[in-house]
N, CA, C and O atoms as a GROMACS GRO file, in nm:
protein
  596
    1MET      N    1   0.126   9.166  -3.356
    1MET     CA    2   0.157   9.165  -3.214
    1MET      C    3   0.047   9.239  -3.140
    1MET      O    4   0.003   9.346  -3.181
    2LYS      N    5   0.004   9.181  -3.029
    2LYS     CA    6  -0.099   9.242  -2.945
    2LYS      C    7  -0.035   9.331  -2.840
    2LYS      O    8   0.075   9.302  -2.792
    3PRO      N    9  -0.104   9.439  -2.804
    3PRO     CA   10  -0.052   9.522  -2.694
    3PRO      C   11  -0.042   9.440  -2.566
    3PRO      O   12  -0.114   9.342  -2.547
    4GLY      N   13   0.048   9.482  -2.479
    4GLY     CA   14   0.066   9.413  -2.352
    4GLY      C   15  -0.042   9.447  -2.251
    4GLY      O   16  -0.125   9.534  -2.274
    5LEU      N   17  -0.038   9.376  -2.141
    5LEU     CA   18  -0.133   9.402  -2.033
    5LEU      C   19  -0.100   9.533  -1.964
    5LEU      O   20   0.015   9.578  -1.964
    6VAL      N   21  -0.202   9.595  -1.905
    6VAL     CA   22  -0.184   9.713  -1.821
    6VAL      C   23  -0.240   9.678  -1.684
    6VAL      O   24  -0.356   9.638  -1.671
    7VAL      N   25  -0.157   9.692  -1.582
    7VAL     CA   26  -0.196   9.659  -1.445
    7VAL      C   27  -0.191   9.786  -1.361
    7VAL      O   28  -0.091   9.858  -1.363
    8LEU      N   29  -0.299   9.813  -1.289
    8LEU     CA   30  -0.305   9.927  -1.198
    8LEU      C   31  -0.310   9.876  -1.055
    8LEU      O   32  -0.395   9.794  -1.020
    9ILE      N   33  -0.219   9.925  -0.973
    9ILE     CA   34  -0.216   9.890  -0.831
    9ILE      C   35  -0.227  10.020  -0.754
    9ILE      O   36  -0.136  10.104  -0.761
   10GLY      N   37  -0.336  10.039  -0.681
   10GLY     CA   38  -0.357  10.164  -0.609
   10GLY      C   39  -0.248  10.193  -0.509
   10GLY      O   40  -0.198  10.306  -0.502
   11SER      N   41  -0.210  10.095  -0.432
   11SER     CA   42  -0.100  10.105  -0.336
   11SER      C   43  -0.062   9.963  -0.295
   11SER      O   44  -0.129   9.866  -0.332
   12GLY      N   45   0.044   9.951  -0.220
   12GLY     CA   46   0.085   9.818  -0.175
   12GLY      C   47   0.160   9.739  -0.279
   12GLY      O   48   0.154   9.616  -0.280
   13GLU      N   49   0.231   9.808  -0.367
   13GLU     CA   50   0.302   9.740  -0.476
   13GLU      C   51   0.412   9.645  -0.429
   13GLU      O   52   0.454   9.558  -0.505
   14THR      N   53   0.457   9.660  -0.306
   14THR     CA   54   0.557   9.566  -0.252
   14THR      C   55   0.502   9.488  -0.133
   14THR      O   56   0.578   9.427  -0.058
   15ALA      N   57   0.372   9.490  -0.116
   15ALA     CA   58   0.309   9.412  -0.008
   15ALA      C   59   0.302   9.265  -0.050
   15ALA      O   60   0.302   9.235  -0.170
   16PRO      N   61   0.298   9.175   0.045
   16PRO     CA   62   0.290   9.032   0.011
   16PRO      C   63   0.175   8.999  -0.084
   16PRO      O   64   0.191   8.915  -0.173
   17ALA      N   65   0.062   9.063  -0.067
   17ALA     CA   66  -0.054   9.034  -0.152
   17ALA      C   67  -0.031   9.071  -0.298
   17ALA      O   68  -0.092   9.011  -0.387
   18ALA      N   69   0.055   9.168  -0.325
   18ALA     CA   70   0.082   9.210  -0.463
   18ALA      C   71   0.162   9.104  -0.539
   18ALA      O   72   0.164   9.104  -0.662
   19GLY      N   73   0.228   9.017  -0.466
   19GLY     CA   74   0.311   8.916  -0.530
   19GLY      C   75   0.239   8.832  -0.632
   19GLY      O   76   0.297   8.796  -0.735
   20GLN      N   77   0.114   8.798  -0.606
   20GLN     CA   78   0.038   8.716  -0.700
   20GLN      C   79   0.019   8.787  -0.833
   20GLN      O   80   0.017   8.723  -0.938
   21VAL      N   81   0.005   8.919  -0.829
   21VAL     CA   82  -0.008   8.996  -0.953
   21VAL      C   83   0.119   8.979  -1.037
   21VAL      O   84   0.111   8.952  -1.157
   22TYR      N   85   0.234   8.996  -0.974
   22TYR     CA   86   0.361   8.982  -1.047
   22TYR      C   87   0.384   8.839  -1.094
   22TYR      O   88   0.438   8.817  -1.203
   23GLU      N   89   0.344   8.742  -1.013
   23GLU     CA   90   0.357   8.602  -1.053
   23GLU      C   91   0.272   8.574  -1.178
   23GLU      O   92   0.316   8.505  -1.269
   24THR      N   93   0.152   8.628  -1.180
   24THR     CA   94   0.064   8.609  -1.295
   24THR      C   95   0.124   8.672  -1.420
   24THR      O   96   0.124   8.611  -1.527
   25LEU      N   97   0.177   8.793  -1.406
   25LEU     CA   98   0.243   8.858  -1.520
   25LEU      C   99   0.362   8.777  -1.567
   25LEU      O  100   0.379   8.755  -1.687
   26ALA      N  101   0.446   8.734  -1.474
   26ALA     CA  102   0.564   8.656  -1.510
   26ALA      C  103   0.526   8.529  -1.584
   26ALA      O  104   0.592   8.490  -1.681
   27GLY      N  105   0.419   8.465  -1.540
   27GLY     CA  106   0.372   8.345  -1.608
   27GLY      C  107   0.335   8.370  -1.753
   27GLY      O  108   0.351   8.284  -1.838
   28ARG      N  109   0.285   8.489  -1.779
   28ARG     CA  110   0.248   8.525  -1.917
   28ARG      C  111   0.368   8.570  -2.000
   28ARG      O  112   0.370   8.555  -2.122
   29LEU      N  113   0.468   8.626  -1.932
   29LEU     CA  114   0.584   8.678  -2.003
   29LEU      C  115   0.686   8.570  -2.038
   29LEU      O  116   0.765   8.587  -2.131
   30GLY      N  117   0.685   8.462  -1.965
   30GLY     CA  118   0.778   8.353  -1.994
   30GLY      C  119   0.882   8.339  -1.885
   30GLY      O  120   0.887   8.418  -1.790
   31GLN      N  121   0.964   8.238  -1.899
   31GLN     CA  122   1.061   8.203  -1.795
   31GLN      C  123   1.172   8.306  -1.782
   31GLN      O  124   1.228   8.323  -1.673
   32GLU      N  125   1.204   8.376  -1.890
   32GLU     CA  126   1.315   8.472  -1.887
   32GLU      C  127   1.268   8.603  -1.948
   32GLU      O  128   1.218   8.606  -2.060
   33PHE      N  129   1.286   8.713  -1.873
   33PHE     CA  130   1.246   8.844  -1.925
   33PHE      C  131   1.317   8.955  -1.847
   33PHE      O  132   1.379   8.931  -1.744
   34THR      N  133   1.306   9.076  -1.901
   34THR     CA  134   1.363   9.194  -1.838
   34THR      C  135   1.251   9.282  -1.786
   34THR      O  136   1.151   9.304  -1.854
   35ALA      N  137   1.270   9.333  -1.665
   35ALA     CA  138   1.175   9.426  -1.604
   35ALA      C  139   1.247   9.558  -1.577
   35ALA      O  140   1.358   9.559  -1.523
   36ALA      N  141   1.185   9.668  -1.615
   36ALA     CA  142   1.241   9.801  -1.591
   36ALA      C  143   1.157   9.872  -1.486
   36ALA      O  144   1.034   9.871  -1.491
   37VAL      N  145   1.225   9.934  -1.390
   37VAL     CA  146   1.158  10.010  -1.284
   37VAL      C  147   1.199  10.156  -1.301
   37VAL      O  148   1.316  10.191  -1.284
   38LEU      N  149   1.102  10.241  -1.334
   38LEU     CA  150   1.128  10.384  -1.355
   38LEU      C  151   1.140  10.458  -1.222
   38LEU      O  152   1.060  10.437  -1.131
   39GLU      N  153   1.238  10.546  -1.214
   39GLU     CA  154   1.252  10.633  -1.097
   39GLU      C  155   1.168  10.760  -1.111
   39GLU      O  156   1.155  10.836  -1.014
   40THR      N  157   1.112  10.786  -1.228
   40THR     CA  158   1.046  10.913  -1.257
   40THR      C  159   0.945  10.959  -1.154
   40THR      O  160   0.954  11.074  -1.110
   41PRO      N  161   0.848  10.878  -1.111
   41PRO     CA  162   0.748  10.930  -1.017
   41PRO      C  163   0.808  10.986  -0.887
   41PRO      O  164   0.751  11.078  -0.829
   42ALA      N  165   0.920  10.932  -0.843
   42ALA     CA  166   0.986  10.979  -0.720
   42ALA      C  167   1.109  11.062  -0.751
   42ALA      O  168   1.192  11.086  -0.663
   43GLY      N  169   1.122  11.107  -0.875
   43GLY     CA  170   1.243  11.177  -0.920
   43GLY      C  171   1.277  11.303  -0.844
   43GLY      O  172   1.392  11.345  -0.843
   44PHE      N  173   1.180  11.365  -0.781
   44PHE     CA  174   1.203  11.487  -0.704
   44PHE      C  175   1.259  11.458  -0.565
   44PHE      O  176   1.308  11.549  -0.497
   45GLU      N  177   1.251  11.334  -0.522
   45GLU     CA  178   1.296  11.296  -0.388
   45GLU      C  179   1.446  11.269  -0.388
   45GLU      O  180   1.502  11.220  -0.486
   46LEU      N  181   1.512  11.301  -0.277
   46LEU     CA  182   1.655  11.275  -0.265
   46LEU      C  183   1.686  11.126  -0.275
   46LEU      O  184   1.795  11.088  -0.319
   47ASN      N  185   1.592  11.043  -0.233
   47ASN     CA  186   1.614  10.898  -0.235
   47ASN      C  187   1.539  10.830  -0.350
   47ASN      O  188   1.493  10.716  -0.334
   48ALA      N  189   1.526  10.897  -0.464
   48ALA     CA  190   1.453  10.840  -0.579
   48ALA      C  191   1.508  10.703  -0.617
   48ALA      O  192   1.432  10.611  -0.647
   49ALA      N  193   1.639  10.691  -0.618
   49ALA     CA  194   1.699  10.562  -0.653
   49ALA      C  195   1.661  10.455  -0.552
   49ALA      O  196   1.638  10.340  -0.588
   50GLY      N  197   1.654  10.492  -0.425
   50GLY     CA  198   1.616  10.397  -0.321
   50GLY      C  199   1.472  10.351  -0.332
   50GLY      O  200   1.440  10.236  -0.305
   51VAL      N  201   1.384  10.442  -0.373
   51VAL     CA  202   1.243  10.408  -0.392
   51VAL      C  203   1.230  10.303  -0.502
   51VAL      O  204   1.161  10.202  -0.485
   52ALA      N  205   1.298  10.327  -0.614
   52ALA     CA  206   1.294  10.231  -0.725
   52ALA      C  207   1.363  10.100  -0.687
   52ALA      O  208   1.316   9.992  -0.723
   53ARG      N  209   1.474  10.109  -0.614
   53ARG     CA  210   1.549   9.990  -0.575
   53ARG      C  211   1.465   9.899  -0.486
   53ARG      O  212   1.475   9.776  -0.496
   54LYS      N  213   1.382   9.958  -0.399
   54LYS     CA  214   1.295   9.878  -0.313
   54LYS      C  215   1.202   9.792  -0.398
   54LYS      O  216   1.182   9.674  -0.368
   55VAL      N  217   1.145   9.850  -0.502
   55VAL     CA  218   1.057   9.775  -0.592
   55VAL      C  219   1.138   9.670  -0.668
   55VAL      O  220   1.095   9.555  -0.680
   56ALA      N  221   1.254   9.709  -0.718
   56ALA     CA  222   1.338   9.615  -0.793
   56ALA      C  223   1.378   9.496  -0.706
   56ALA      O  224   1.375   9.381  -0.752
   57ASP      N  225   1.415   9.522  -0.582
   57ASP     CA  226   1.452   9.413  -0.491
   57ASP      C  227   1.334   9.321  -0.464
   57ASP      O  228   1.348   9.199  -0.459
   58TYR      N  229   1.217   9.380  -0.448
   58TYR     CA  230   1.095   9.301  -0.426
   58TYR      C  231   1.068   9.210  -0.546
   58TYR      O  232   1.041   9.092  -0.529
   59LEU      N  233   1.077   9.267  -0.667
   59LEU     CA  234   1.052   9.187  -0.787
   59LEU      C  235   1.154   9.074  -0.801
   59LEU      O  236   1.118   8.962  -0.835
   60THR      N  237   1.279   9.105  -0.774
   60THR     CA  238   1.384   9.004  -0.783
   60THR      C  239   1.358   8.888  -0.686
   60THR      O  240   1.370   8.772  -0.723
   61LEU      N  241   1.321   8.922  -0.565
   61LEU     CA  242   1.293   8.819  -0.464
   61LEU      C  243   1.165   8.743  -0.497
   61LEU      O  244   1.163   8.620  -0.493
   62ARG      N  245   1.060   8.816  -0.528
   62ARG     CA  246   0.930   8.753  -0.553
   62ARG      C  247   0.932   8.663  -0.677
   62ARG      O  248   0.866   8.560  -0.682
   63LEU      N  249   1.009   8.704  -0.777
   63LEU     CA  250   1.013   8.630  -0.904
   63LEU      C  251   1.140   8.545  -0.916
   63LEU      O  252   1.191   8.525  -1.026
   64GLN      N  253   1.189   8.496  -0.804
   64GLN     CA  254   1.314   8.420  -0.803
   64GLN      C  255   1.305   8.288  -0.880
   64GLN      O  256   1.408   8.230  -0.913
   65ASN      N  257   1.185   8.241  -0.908
   65ASN     CA  258   1.170   8.118  -0.986
   65ASN      C  259   1.176   8.144  -1.136
   65ASN      O  260   1.164   8.052  -1.217
   66TYR      N  261   1.195   8.270  -1.173
   66TYR     CA  262   1.209   8.310  -1.313
   66TYR      C  263   1.349   8.367  -1.331
   66TYR      O  264   1.416   8.406  -1.235
   67ARG      N  265   1.392   8.372  -1.455
   67ARG     CA  266   1.518   8.439  -1.485
   67ARG      C  267   1.483   8.582  -1.528
   67ARG      O  268   1.474   8.613  -1.647
   68VAL      N  269   1.464   8.666  -1.428
   68VAL     CA  270   1.424   8.804  -1.455
   68VAL      C  271   1.540   8.898  -1.425
   68VAL      O  272   1.602   8.892  -1.319
   69ASN      N  273   1.568   8.983  -1.520
   69ASN     CA  274   1.671   9.085  -1.506
   69ASN      C  275   1.599   9.216  -1.475
   69ASN      O  276   1.532   9.272  -1.562
   70VAL      N  277   1.611   9.264  -1.352
   70VAL     CA  278   1.541   9.386  -1.310
   70VAL      C  279   1.639   9.502  -1.316
   70VAL      O  280   1.745   9.499  -1.254
   71ILE      N  281   1.602   9.605  -1.391
   71ILE     CA  282   1.687   9.721  -1.412
   71ILE      C  283   1.614   9.846  -1.365
   71ILE      O  284   1.498   9.867  -1.399
   72CYS      N  285   1.682   9.930  -1.287
   72CYS     CA  286   1.625  10.059  -1.248
   72CYS      C  287   1.665  10.163  -1.353
   72CYS      O  288   1.781  10.170  -1.394
   73ILE      N  289   1.568  10.242  -1.395
   73ILE     CA  290   1.590  10.345  -1.497
   73ILE      C  291   1.592  10.481  -1.426
   73ILE      O  292   1.487  10.527  -1.382
   74PRO      N  293   1.709  10.547  -1.414
   74PRO     CA  294   1.719  10.671  -1.338
   74PRO      C  295   1.675  10.796  -1.415
   74PRO      O  296   1.740  10.900  -1.407
   75ALA      N  297   1.567  10.785  -1.489
   75ALA     CA  298   1.511  10.900  -1.561
   75ALA      C  299   1.421  10.975  -1.464
   75ALA      O  300   1.308  10.935  -1.438
   76ARG      N  301   1.473  11.086  -1.409
   76ARG     CA  302   1.405  11.152  -1.298
   76ARG      C  303   1.330  11.278  -1.336
   76ARG      O  304   1.230  11.312  -1.272
   77LYS      N  305   1.375  11.349  -1.439
   77LYS     CA  306   1.307  11.473  -1.478
   77LYS      C  307   1.339  11.506  -1.623
   77LYS      O  308   1.426  11.443  -1.684
   78GLN      N  309   1.268  11.604  -1.679
   78GLN     CA  310   1.281  11.636  -1.821
   78GLN      C  311   1.421  11.680  -1.862
   78GLN      O  312   1.464  11.647  -1.973
   79GLY      N  313   1.492  11.751  -1.779
   79GLY     CA  314   1.625  11.799  -1.818
   79GLY      C  315   1.733  11.745  -1.727
   79GLY      O  316   1.705  11.674  -1.630
   80GLY      N  317   1.856  11.780  -1.758
   80GLY     CA  318   1.968  11.743  -1.672
   80GLY      C  319   2.025  11.605  -1.700
   80GLY      O  320   1.991  11.541  -1.800
   81LEU      N  321   2.110  11.563  -1.611
   81LEU     CA  322   2.183  11.438  -1.626
   81LEU      C  323   2.092  11.316  -1.630
   81LEU      O  324   2.115  11.223  -1.707
   82PHE      N  325   1.988  11.316  -1.548
   82PHE     CA  326   1.896  11.202  -1.539
   82PHE      C  327   1.765  11.234  -1.610
   82PHE      O  328   1.657  11.223  -1.551
   83SER      N  329   1.775  11.273  -1.735
   83SER     CA  330   1.660  11.322  -1.810
   83SER      C  331   1.570  11.210  -1.863
   83SER      O  332   1.616  11.102  -1.899
   84THR      N  333   1.441  11.239  -1.866
   84THR     CA  334   1.344  11.148  -1.926
   84THR      C  335   1.352  11.154  -2.079
   84THR      O  336   1.274  11.089  -2.149
   85ASN      N  337   1.448  11.232  -2.130
   85ASN     CA  338   1.471  11.241  -2.274
   85ASN      C  339   1.610  11.189  -2.313
   85ASN      O  340   1.652  11.208  -2.427
   86ASN      N  341   1.680  11.127  -2.221
   86ASN     CA  342   1.815  11.078  -2.246
   86ASN      C  343   1.810  10.934  -2.298
   86ASN      O  344   1.783  10.842  -2.222
   87PRO      N  345   1.835  10.915  -2.430
   87PRO     CA  346   1.824  10.781  -2.487
   87PRO      C  347   1.919  10.679  -2.424
   87PRO      O  348   1.889  10.560  -2.421
   88GLU      N  349   2.032  10.724  -2.375
   88GLU     CA  350   2.128  10.632  -2.312
   88GLU      C  351   2.070  10.573  -2.182
   88GLU      O  352   2.078  10.452  -2.160
   89ILE      N  353   2.013  10.658  -2.100
   89ILE     CA  354   1.951  10.612  -1.975
   89ILE      C  355   1.830  10.524  -2.004
   89ILE      O  356   1.806  10.425  -1.935
   90LEU      N  357   1.756  10.561  -2.107
   90LEU     CA  358   1.629  10.493  -2.138
   90LEU      C  359   1.644  10.365  -2.218
   90LEU      O  360   1.548  10.289  -2.230
   91SER      N  361   1.761  10.339  -2.274
   91SER     CA  362   1.776  10.225  -2.365
   91SER      C  363   1.729  10.091  -2.309
   91SER      O  364   1.676  10.011  -2.386
   92PRO      N  365   1.744  10.062  -2.179
   92PRO     CA  366   1.692   9.933  -2.129
   92PRO      C  367   1.541   9.918  -2.146
   92PRO      O  368   1.490   9.806  -2.151
   93LEU      N  369   1.469  10.029  -2.154
   93LEU     CA  370   1.324  10.019  -2.177
   93LEU      C  371   1.293   9.947  -2.307
   93LEU      O  372   1.193   9.875  -2.317
   94LEU      N  373   1.379   9.965  -2.406
   94LEU     CA  374   1.354   9.908  -2.538
   94LEU      C  375   1.363   9.756  -2.540
   94LEU      O  376   1.317   9.693  -2.635
   95GLU      N  377   1.422   9.698  -2.438
   95GLU     CA  378   1.435   9.553  -2.428
   95GLU      C  379   1.349   9.492  -2.318
   95GLU      O  380   1.354   9.372  -2.295
   96SER      N  381   1.272   9.575  -2.249
   96SER     CA  382   1.196   9.529  -2.133
   96SER      C  383   1.060   9.472  -2.172
   96SER      O  384   0.990   9.526  -2.257
   97GLN      N  385   1.026   9.362  -2.108
   97GLN     CA  386   0.894   9.302  -2.128
   97GLN      C  387   0.796   9.343  -2.019
   97GLN      O  388   0.675   9.323  -2.032
   98LEU      N  389   0.848   9.400  -1.911
   98LEU     CA  390   0.765   9.453  -1.803
   98LEU      C  391   0.822   9.588  -1.764
   98LEU      O  392   0.941   9.601  -1.736
   99ILE      N  393   0.736   9.690  -1.761
   99ILE     CA  394   0.778   9.825  -1.723
   99ILE      C  395   0.694   9.868  -1.604
   99ILE      O  396   0.571   9.865  -1.609
  100PHE      N  397   0.761   9.909  -1.497
  100PHE     CA  398   0.695   9.948  -1.373
  100PHE      C  399   0.722  10.094  -1.342
  100PHE      O  400   0.835  10.141  -1.352
  101ALA      N  401   0.616  10.166  -1.303
  101ALA     CA  402   0.628  10.302  -1.248
  101ALA      C  403   0.538  10.306  -1.126
  101ALA      O  404   0.426  10.254  -1.130
  102GLY      N  405   0.584  10.368  -1.019
  102GLY     CA  406   0.506  10.360  -0.896
  102GLY      C  407   0.505  10.481  -0.807
  102GLY      O  408   0.457  10.587  -0.846
  103PRO      N  409   0.559  10.466  -0.685
  103PRO     CA  410   0.546  10.569  -0.581
  103PRO      C  411   0.612  10.701  -0.618
  103PRO      O  412   0.711  10.705  -0.691
  104GLY      N  413   0.555  10.808  -0.565
  104GLY     CA  414   0.606  10.943  -0.587
  104GLY      C  415   0.492  11.042  -0.588
  104GLY      O  416   0.406  11.040  -0.500
  105SER      N  417   0.492  11.128  -0.687
  105SER     CA  418   0.388  11.231  -0.701
  105SER      C  419   0.322  11.219  -0.837
  105SER      O  420   0.391  11.215  -0.939
  106PRO      N  421   0.188  11.212  -0.842
  106PRO     CA  422   0.119  11.206  -0.971
  106PRO      C  423   0.148  11.328  -1.058
  106PRO      O  424   0.176  11.314  -1.177
  107THR      N  425   0.142  11.447  -0.999
  107THR     CA  426   0.164  11.570  -1.074
  107THR      C  427   0.306  11.574  -1.130
  107THR      O  428   0.325  11.607  -1.248
  108TYR      N  429   0.404  11.541  -1.050
  108TYR     CA  430   0.543  11.538  -1.094
  108TYR      C  431   0.560  11.437  -1.207
  108TYR      O  432   0.628  11.465  -1.306
  109THR      N  433   0.499  11.321  -1.192
  109THR     CA  434   0.509  11.217  -1.294
  109THR      C  435   0.456  11.266  -1.428
  109THR      O  436   0.521  11.248  -1.531
  110VAL      N  437   0.339  11.328  -1.426
  110VAL     CA  438   0.280  11.381  -1.549
  110VAL      C  439   0.373  11.483  -1.613
  110VAL      O  440   0.401  11.475  -1.733
  111LYS      N  441   0.422  11.578  -1.535
  111LYS     CA  442   0.508  11.684  -1.588
  111LYS      C  443   0.636  11.629  -1.649
  111LYS      O  444   0.683  11.678  -1.752
  112GLN      N  445   0.693  11.527  -1.587
  112GLN     CA  446   0.821  11.475  -1.634
  112GLN      C  447   0.809  11.375  -1.749
  112GLN      O  448   0.902  11.360  -1.828
  113LEU      N  449   0.696  11.308  -1.759
  113LEU     CA  450   0.677  11.210  -1.868
  113LEU      C  451   0.606  11.268  -1.989
  113LEU      O  452   0.620  11.216  -2.100
  114GLN      N  453   0.529  11.375  -1.970
  114GLN     CA  454   0.452  11.431  -2.080
  114GLN      C  455   0.544  11.470  -2.196
  114GLN      O  456   0.639  11.546  -2.178
  115ASN      N  457   0.514  11.418  -2.314
  115ASN     CA  458   0.591  11.444  -2.437
  115ASN      C  459   0.738  11.404  -2.427
  115ASN      O  460   0.820  11.454  -2.504
  116SER      N  461   0.772  11.318  -2.335
  116SER     CA  462   0.912  11.278  -2.318
  116SER      C  463   0.945  11.155  -2.402
  116SER      O  464   0.856  11.081  -2.446
  117LEU      N  465   1.073  11.135  -2.424
  117LEU     CA  466   1.119  11.015  -2.493
  117LEU      C  467   1.086  10.890  -2.410
  117LEU      O  468   1.053  10.786  -2.466
  118ALA      N  469   1.095  10.902  -2.279
  118ALA     CA  470   1.061  10.789  -2.192
  118ALA      C  471   0.918  10.743  -2.218
  118ALA      O  472   0.893  10.624  -2.234
  119TRP      N  473   0.825  10.837  -2.222
  119TRP     CA  474   0.684  10.801  -2.244
  119TRP      C  475   0.665  10.741  -2.383
  119TRP      O  476   0.588  10.646  -2.400
  120LYS      N  477   0.735  10.795  -2.482
  120LYS     CA  478   0.726  10.739  -2.618
  120LYS      C  479   0.777  10.595  -2.620
  120LYS      O  480   0.716  10.509  -2.684
  121TYR      N  481   0.886  10.569  -2.552
  121TYR     CA  482   0.939  10.433  -2.544
  121TYR      C  483   0.840  10.340  -2.473
  121TYR      O  484   0.817  10.227  -2.517
  122ILE      N  485   0.781  10.388  -2.364
  122ILE     CA  486   0.685  10.307  -2.288
  122ILE      C  487   0.566  10.270  -2.376
  122ILE      O  488   0.524  10.155  -2.380
  123LEU      N  489   0.512  10.368  -2.447
  123LEU     CA  490   0.397  10.341  -2.535
  123LEU      C  491   0.435  10.244  -2.647
  123LEU      O  492   0.358  10.155  -2.682
  124ALA      N  493   0.554  10.263  -2.704
  124ALA     CA  494   0.598  10.174  -2.812
  124ALA      C  495   0.615  10.031  -2.761
  124ALA      O  496   0.571   9.936  -2.827
  125ARG      N  497   0.677  10.015  -2.645
  125ARG     CA  498   0.695   9.881  -2.590
  125ARG      C  499   0.560   9.816  -2.559
  125ARG      O  500   0.542   9.696  -2.580
  126HIS      N  501   0.466   9.895  -2.509
  126HIS     CA  502   0.333   9.841  -2.480
  126HIS      C  503   0.267   9.791  -2.608
  126HIS      O  504   0.210   9.682  -2.610
  127ARG      N  505   0.276   9.870  -2.714
  127ARG     CA  506   0.217   9.828  -2.842
  127ARG      C  507   0.282   9.698  -2.893
  127ARG      O  508   0.219   9.621  -2.965
  128LEU      N  509   0.407   9.676  -2.854
  128LEU     CA  510   0.479   9.555  -2.897
  128LEU      C  511   0.466   9.440  -2.798
  128LEU      O  512   0.533   9.338  -2.813
  129GLY      N  513   0.381   9.456  -2.698
  129GLY     CA  514   0.351   9.345  -2.609
  129GLY      C  515   0.402   9.354  -2.466
  129GLY      O  516   0.370   9.267  -2.385
  130ALA      N  517   0.479   9.457  -2.432
  130ALA     CA  518   0.529   9.468  -2.295
  130ALA      C  519   0.415   9.498  -2.198
  130ALA      O  520   0.323   9.573  -2.230
  131ALA      N  521   0.422   9.438  -2.081
  131ALA     CA  522   0.325   9.465  -1.975
  131ALA      C  523   0.365   9.593  -1.903
  131ALA      O  524   0.483   9.616  -1.876
  132LEU      N  525   0.266   9.676  -1.873
  132LEU     CA  526   0.290   9.799  -1.798
  132LEU      C  527   0.224   9.786  -1.662
  132LEU      O  528   0.107   9.748  -1.651
  133VAL      N  529   0.300   9.816  -1.558
  133VAL     CA  530   0.246   9.814  -1.422
  133VAL      C  531   0.260   9.955  -1.365
  133VAL      O  532   0.370  10.007  -1.350
  134PHE      N  533   0.146  10.014  -1.333
  134PHE     CA  534   0.144  10.147  -1.272
  134PHE      C  535   0.086  10.132  -1.132
  134PHE      O  536  -0.024  10.082  -1.114
  135ALA      N  537   0.162  10.178  -1.033
  135ALA     CA  538   0.119  10.165  -0.894
  135ALA      C  539   0.126  10.301  -0.826
  135ALA      O  540   0.197  10.391  -0.870
  136SER      N  541   0.052  10.313  -0.719
  136SER     CA  542   0.058  10.430  -0.633
  136SER      C  543   0.041  10.558  -0.716
  136SER      O  544  -0.058  10.570  -0.789
  137ALA      N  545   0.134  10.652  -0.706
  137ALA     CA  546   0.123  10.780  -0.778
  137ALA      C  547   0.113  10.762  -0.929
  137ALA      O  548   0.036  10.832  -0.994
  138ALA      N  549   0.188  10.668  -0.983
  138ALA     CA  550   0.186  10.648  -1.128
  138ALA      C  551   0.051  10.598  -1.178
  138ALA      O  552   0.013  10.626  -1.291
  139SER      N  553  -0.022  10.526  -1.094
  139SER     CA  554  -0.155  10.478  -1.136
  139SER      C  555  -0.252  10.595  -1.150
  139SER      O  556  -0.346  10.588  -1.230
  140ILE      N  557  -0.230  10.701  -1.075
  140ILE     CA  558  -0.311  10.822  -1.090
  140ILE      C  559  -0.263  10.902  -1.210
  140ILE      O  560  -0.344  10.957  -1.285
  141ALA      N  561  -0.132  10.910  -1.228
  141ALA     CA  562  -0.073  10.993  -1.332
  141ALA      C  563  -0.111  10.952  -1.474
  141ALA      O  564  -0.114  11.037  -1.563
  142ILE      N  565  -0.142  10.826  -1.496
  142ILE     CA  566  -0.169  10.783  -1.634
  142ILE      C  567  -0.313  10.808  -1.677
  142ILE      O  568  -0.348  10.783  -1.793
  143GLY      N  569  -0.396  10.854  -1.588
  143GLY     CA  570  -0.535  10.884  -1.624
  143GLY      C  571  -0.546  11.009  -1.709
  143GLY      O  572  -0.449  11.083  -1.726
  144LYS      N  573  -0.664  11.031  -1.762
  144LYS     CA  574  -0.687  11.151  -1.843
  144LYS      C  575  -0.664  11.277  -1.760
  144LYS      O  576  -0.608  11.375  -1.808
  145LEU      N  577  -0.706  11.272  -1.635
  145LEU     CA  578  -0.684  11.382  -1.541
  145LEU      C  579  -0.611  11.325  -1.420
  145LEU      O  580  -0.639  11.214  -1.376
  146ALA      N  581  -0.518  11.402  -1.365
  146ALA     CA  582  -0.441  11.354  -1.250
  146ALA      C  583  -0.461  11.446  -1.130
  146ALA      O  584  -0.465  11.568  -1.144
  147LEU      N  585  -0.473  11.386  -1.016
  147LEU     CA  586  -0.484  11.458  -0.890
  147LEU      C  587  -0.360  11.543  -0.868
  147LEU      O  588  -0.249  11.490  -0.869
  148PRO      N  589  -0.375  11.674  -0.849
  148PRO     CA  590  -0.257  11.761  -0.832
  148PRO      C  591  -0.195  11.748  -0.694
  148PRO      O  592  -0.224  11.826  -0.603
  149VAL      N  593  -0.109  11.649  -0.678
  149VAL     CA  594  -0.041  11.625  -0.550
  149VAL      C  595   0.108  11.632  -0.570
  149VAL      O  596   0.184  11.615  -0.475
   0.00000   0.00000   0.00000
């Protein structure tokens, strides 16, 4: 099995122009697939679920010609109820063919994903062919060095 694609979107992950990127990915993934949207980058925000839901709604609408099941993953921080180490919350990642992380804070994202079960799942799924889409803050966070914002 070949590793999946990695897509970096600096910003505009829900802009009309970004739709072609998702269409191209969907075409490679097949007619039916699962997409996971991580709340982690915006996990410090009171509306973290809303940030992820906006992306999930965009993907659902944009990819309406596919049978895509979009799931938001409420893994917001290393500890607590919505932990990036909670296998129950993270289990949908194990079945996802597309994993998205986006808006929020690069520094927060690094701190919450570093050495976490969520990151281990993401890397494992990528090695097994899942496409990874990192946008906005998450696109900075996955680099060797991240802007401290």
